[in-house]
mmCIF file of C-alpha atoms and ligand atoms in Angstrom:
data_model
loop_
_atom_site.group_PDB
_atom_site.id
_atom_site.type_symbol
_atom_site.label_atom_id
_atom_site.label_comp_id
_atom_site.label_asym_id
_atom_site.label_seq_id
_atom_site.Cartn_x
_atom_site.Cartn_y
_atom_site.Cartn_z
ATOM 1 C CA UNK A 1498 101.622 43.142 168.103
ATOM 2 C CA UNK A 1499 103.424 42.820 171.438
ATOM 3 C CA UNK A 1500 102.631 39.920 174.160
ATOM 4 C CA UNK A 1501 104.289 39.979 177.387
ATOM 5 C CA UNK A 1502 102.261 37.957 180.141
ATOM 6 C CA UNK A 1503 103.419 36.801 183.913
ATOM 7 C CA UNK A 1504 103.294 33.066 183.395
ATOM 8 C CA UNK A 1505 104.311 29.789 185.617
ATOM 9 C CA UNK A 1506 105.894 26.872 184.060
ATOM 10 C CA UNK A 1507 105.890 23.242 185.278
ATOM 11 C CA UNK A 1508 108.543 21.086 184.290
ATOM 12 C CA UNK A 1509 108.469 17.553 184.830
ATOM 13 C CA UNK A 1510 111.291 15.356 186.550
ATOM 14 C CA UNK A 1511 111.925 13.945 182.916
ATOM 15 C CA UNK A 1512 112.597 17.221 181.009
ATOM 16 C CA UNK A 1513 113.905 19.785 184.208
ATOM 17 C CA UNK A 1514 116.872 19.809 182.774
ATOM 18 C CA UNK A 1515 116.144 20.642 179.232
ATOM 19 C CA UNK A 1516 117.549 24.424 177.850
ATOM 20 C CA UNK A 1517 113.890 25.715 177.487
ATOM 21 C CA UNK A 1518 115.111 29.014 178.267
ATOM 22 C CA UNK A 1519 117.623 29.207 175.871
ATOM 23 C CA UNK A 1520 115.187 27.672 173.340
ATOM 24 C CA UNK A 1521 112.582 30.584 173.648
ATOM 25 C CA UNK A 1522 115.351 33.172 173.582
ATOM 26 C CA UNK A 1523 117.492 32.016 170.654
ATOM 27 C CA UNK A 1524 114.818 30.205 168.515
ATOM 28 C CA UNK A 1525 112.039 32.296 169.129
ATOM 29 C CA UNK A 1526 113.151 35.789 169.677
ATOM 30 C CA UNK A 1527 111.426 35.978 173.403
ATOM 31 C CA UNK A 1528 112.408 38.108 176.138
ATOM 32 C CA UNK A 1529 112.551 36.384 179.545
ATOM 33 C CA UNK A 1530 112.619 37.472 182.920
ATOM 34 C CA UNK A 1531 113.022 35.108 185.756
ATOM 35 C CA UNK A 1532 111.157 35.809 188.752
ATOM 36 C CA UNK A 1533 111.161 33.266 190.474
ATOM 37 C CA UNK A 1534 112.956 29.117 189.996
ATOM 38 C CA UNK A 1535 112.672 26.102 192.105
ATOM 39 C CA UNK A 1536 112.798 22.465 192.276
ATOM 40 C CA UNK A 1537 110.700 20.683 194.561
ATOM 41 C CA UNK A 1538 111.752 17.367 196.391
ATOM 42 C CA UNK A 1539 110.396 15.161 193.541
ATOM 43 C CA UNK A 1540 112.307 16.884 191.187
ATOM 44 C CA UNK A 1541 109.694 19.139 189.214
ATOM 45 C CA UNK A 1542 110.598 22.398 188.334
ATOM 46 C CA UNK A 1543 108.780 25.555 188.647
ATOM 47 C CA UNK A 1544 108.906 28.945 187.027
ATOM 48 C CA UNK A 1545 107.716 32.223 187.597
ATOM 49 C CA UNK A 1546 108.351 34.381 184.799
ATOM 50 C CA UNK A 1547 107.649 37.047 182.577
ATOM 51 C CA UNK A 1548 108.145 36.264 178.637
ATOM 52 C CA UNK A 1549 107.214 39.340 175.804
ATOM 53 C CA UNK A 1550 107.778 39.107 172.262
ATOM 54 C CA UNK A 1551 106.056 39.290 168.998
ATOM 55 C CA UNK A 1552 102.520 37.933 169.524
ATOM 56 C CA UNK A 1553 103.809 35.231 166.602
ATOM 57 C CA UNK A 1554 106.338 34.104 168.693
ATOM 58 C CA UNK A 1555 105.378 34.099 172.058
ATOM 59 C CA UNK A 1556 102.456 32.009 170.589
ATOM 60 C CA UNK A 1557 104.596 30.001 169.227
ATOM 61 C CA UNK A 1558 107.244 29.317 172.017
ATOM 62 C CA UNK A 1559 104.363 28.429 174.440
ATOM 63 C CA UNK A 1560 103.369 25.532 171.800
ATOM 64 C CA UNK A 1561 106.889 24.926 172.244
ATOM 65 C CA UNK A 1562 107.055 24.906 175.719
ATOM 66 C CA UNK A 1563 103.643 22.461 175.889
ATOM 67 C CA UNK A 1564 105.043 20.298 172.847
ATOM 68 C CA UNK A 1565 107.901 19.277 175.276
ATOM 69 C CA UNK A 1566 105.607 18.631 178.227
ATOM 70 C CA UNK A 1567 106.104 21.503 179.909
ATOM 71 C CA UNK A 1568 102.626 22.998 181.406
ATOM 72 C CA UNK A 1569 101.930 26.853 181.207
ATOM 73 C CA UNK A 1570 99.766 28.260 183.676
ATOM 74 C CA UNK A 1571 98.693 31.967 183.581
ATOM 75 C CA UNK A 1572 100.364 33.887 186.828
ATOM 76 C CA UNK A 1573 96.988 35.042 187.965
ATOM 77 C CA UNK A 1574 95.801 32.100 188.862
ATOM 78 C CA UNK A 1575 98.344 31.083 190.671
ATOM 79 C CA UNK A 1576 97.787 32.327 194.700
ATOM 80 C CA UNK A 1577 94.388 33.462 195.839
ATOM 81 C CA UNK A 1578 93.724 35.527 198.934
ATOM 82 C CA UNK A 1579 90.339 34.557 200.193
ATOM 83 C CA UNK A 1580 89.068 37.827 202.026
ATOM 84 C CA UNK A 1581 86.131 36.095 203.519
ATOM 85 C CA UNK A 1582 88.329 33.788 205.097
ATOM 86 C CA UNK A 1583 90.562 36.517 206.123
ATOM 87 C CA UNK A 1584 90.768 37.504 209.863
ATOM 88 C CA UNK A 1585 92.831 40.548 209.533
ATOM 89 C CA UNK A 1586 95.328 39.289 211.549
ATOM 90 C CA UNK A 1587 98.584 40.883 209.837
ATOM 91 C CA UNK A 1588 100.736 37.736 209.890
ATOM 92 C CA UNK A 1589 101.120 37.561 206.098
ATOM 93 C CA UNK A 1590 101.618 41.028 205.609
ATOM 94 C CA UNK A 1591 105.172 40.737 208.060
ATOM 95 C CA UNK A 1592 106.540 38.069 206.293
ATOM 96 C CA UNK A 1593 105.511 39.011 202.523
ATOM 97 C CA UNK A 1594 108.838 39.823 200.738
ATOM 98 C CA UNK A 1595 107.121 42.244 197.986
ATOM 99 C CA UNK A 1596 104.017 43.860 200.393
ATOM 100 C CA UNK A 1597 101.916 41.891 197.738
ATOM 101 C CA UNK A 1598 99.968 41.232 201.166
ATOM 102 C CA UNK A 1599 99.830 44.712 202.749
ATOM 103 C CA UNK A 1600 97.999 46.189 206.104
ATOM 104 C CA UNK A 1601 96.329 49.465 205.046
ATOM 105 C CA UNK A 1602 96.609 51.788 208.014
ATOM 106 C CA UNK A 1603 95.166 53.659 210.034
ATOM 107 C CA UNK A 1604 91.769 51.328 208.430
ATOM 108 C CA UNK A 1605 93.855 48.218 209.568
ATOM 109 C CA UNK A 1606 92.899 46.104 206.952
ATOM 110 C CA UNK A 1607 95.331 43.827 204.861
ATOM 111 C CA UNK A 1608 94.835 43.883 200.521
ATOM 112 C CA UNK A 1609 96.692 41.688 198.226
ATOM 113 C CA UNK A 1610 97.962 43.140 195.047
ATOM 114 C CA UNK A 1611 98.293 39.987 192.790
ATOM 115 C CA UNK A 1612 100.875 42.026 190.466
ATOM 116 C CA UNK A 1613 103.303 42.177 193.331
ATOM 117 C CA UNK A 1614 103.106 38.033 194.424
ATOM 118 C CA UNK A 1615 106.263 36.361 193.542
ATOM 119 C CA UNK A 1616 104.915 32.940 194.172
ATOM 120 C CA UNK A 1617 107.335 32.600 197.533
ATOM 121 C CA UNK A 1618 104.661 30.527 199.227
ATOM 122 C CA UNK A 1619 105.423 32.310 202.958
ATOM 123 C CA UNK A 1620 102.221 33.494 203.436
ATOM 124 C CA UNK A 1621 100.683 29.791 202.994
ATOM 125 C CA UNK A 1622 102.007 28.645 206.244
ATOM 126 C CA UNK A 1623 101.596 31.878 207.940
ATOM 127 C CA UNK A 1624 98.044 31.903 207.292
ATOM 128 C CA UNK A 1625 96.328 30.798 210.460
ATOM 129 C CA UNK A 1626 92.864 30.759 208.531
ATOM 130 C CA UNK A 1627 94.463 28.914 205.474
ATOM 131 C CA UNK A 1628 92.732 32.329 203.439
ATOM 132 C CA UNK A 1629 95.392 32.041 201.102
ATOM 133 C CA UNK A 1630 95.785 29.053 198.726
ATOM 134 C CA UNK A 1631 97.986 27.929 195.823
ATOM 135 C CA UNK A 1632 96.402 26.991 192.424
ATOM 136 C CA UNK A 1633 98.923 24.467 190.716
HETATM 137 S S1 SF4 B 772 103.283 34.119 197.938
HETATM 138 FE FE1 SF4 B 772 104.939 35.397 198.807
HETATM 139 S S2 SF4 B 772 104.923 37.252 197.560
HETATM 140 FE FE2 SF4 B 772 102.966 36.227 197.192
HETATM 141 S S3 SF4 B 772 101.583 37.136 198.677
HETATM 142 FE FE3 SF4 B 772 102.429 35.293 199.641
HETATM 143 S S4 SF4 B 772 104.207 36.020 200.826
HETATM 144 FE FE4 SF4 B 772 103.642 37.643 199.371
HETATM 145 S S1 SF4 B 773 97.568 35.717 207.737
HETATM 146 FE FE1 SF4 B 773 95.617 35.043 206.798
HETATM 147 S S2 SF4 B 773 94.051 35.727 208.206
HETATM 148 FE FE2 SF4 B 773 95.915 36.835 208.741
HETATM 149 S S3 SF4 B 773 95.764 38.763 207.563
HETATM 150 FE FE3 SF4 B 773 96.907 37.318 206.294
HETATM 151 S S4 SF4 B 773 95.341 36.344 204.991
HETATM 152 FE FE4 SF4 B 773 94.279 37.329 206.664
#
């Protein structure tokens, strides 16, 4: 059986520079697609990715991953949109690089399609009504 899940991964300063990637590719037959990689100022590392492979394997390269102190954090969970908080105001959906935040027209209303996020962060501090929050 097949597994291929969006997924974040948190390094920490310590291991950053450790050849996960190549790891899960060469040791445990994974496929890996990058979406999106940065470092922030205190040296962690974060990953948005997609990873597929045998459910055996991707099993096992997570274990992997969390054996060498690397937490895994399911995608979905990573940016919420808070509609109640929302004031319709449209500045997200300018700035959003993938129209995961998108005004419907002619109803004027914005949605957020969670499969289209990317994890850039733009919207956070375009938000005047901080609607939109990061989970990690
Ligand atoms: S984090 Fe980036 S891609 Fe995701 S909704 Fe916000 S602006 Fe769009
Ligand atoms: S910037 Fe905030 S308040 Fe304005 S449309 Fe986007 S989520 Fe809603």
């Amino acid at each position: 059986m097949m597994a291929k899940h969006k997924i974040v991964l948190l390094f920490p300063a310590a291991v950053v520079e450790q050849p996960f990637l190549y790891h899960l590719v060469k040791d445990y037959n994974l496929f890996v697609n990058i979406i999106r990689a940065n470092i922030n100022p205190r040296k962690e590392g974060r990953l948005v990715m997609e990873l597929a492979g045998e459910q055996e394997d991707y099993d096992a390269g997570i274990n992997f991953l969390e054996s060498r102190g690397v937490t895994v954090m399911p995608f979905e969970q990573q940016v919420k949109w808070n509609e109640d908080r929302c004031t319709q105001c449209g500045a997200c959906t300018v700035i959003c690089p993938t129209d995961a935040l998108k005004m419907i027209r002619p109803e004027m209303i914005v949605e957020f399609d969670e499969s289209k996020c990317i994890v850039c962060e733009h919207c956070f501090k375009a938000c005047p009504a901080r609607a939109i929050v990061a989970h990690y």
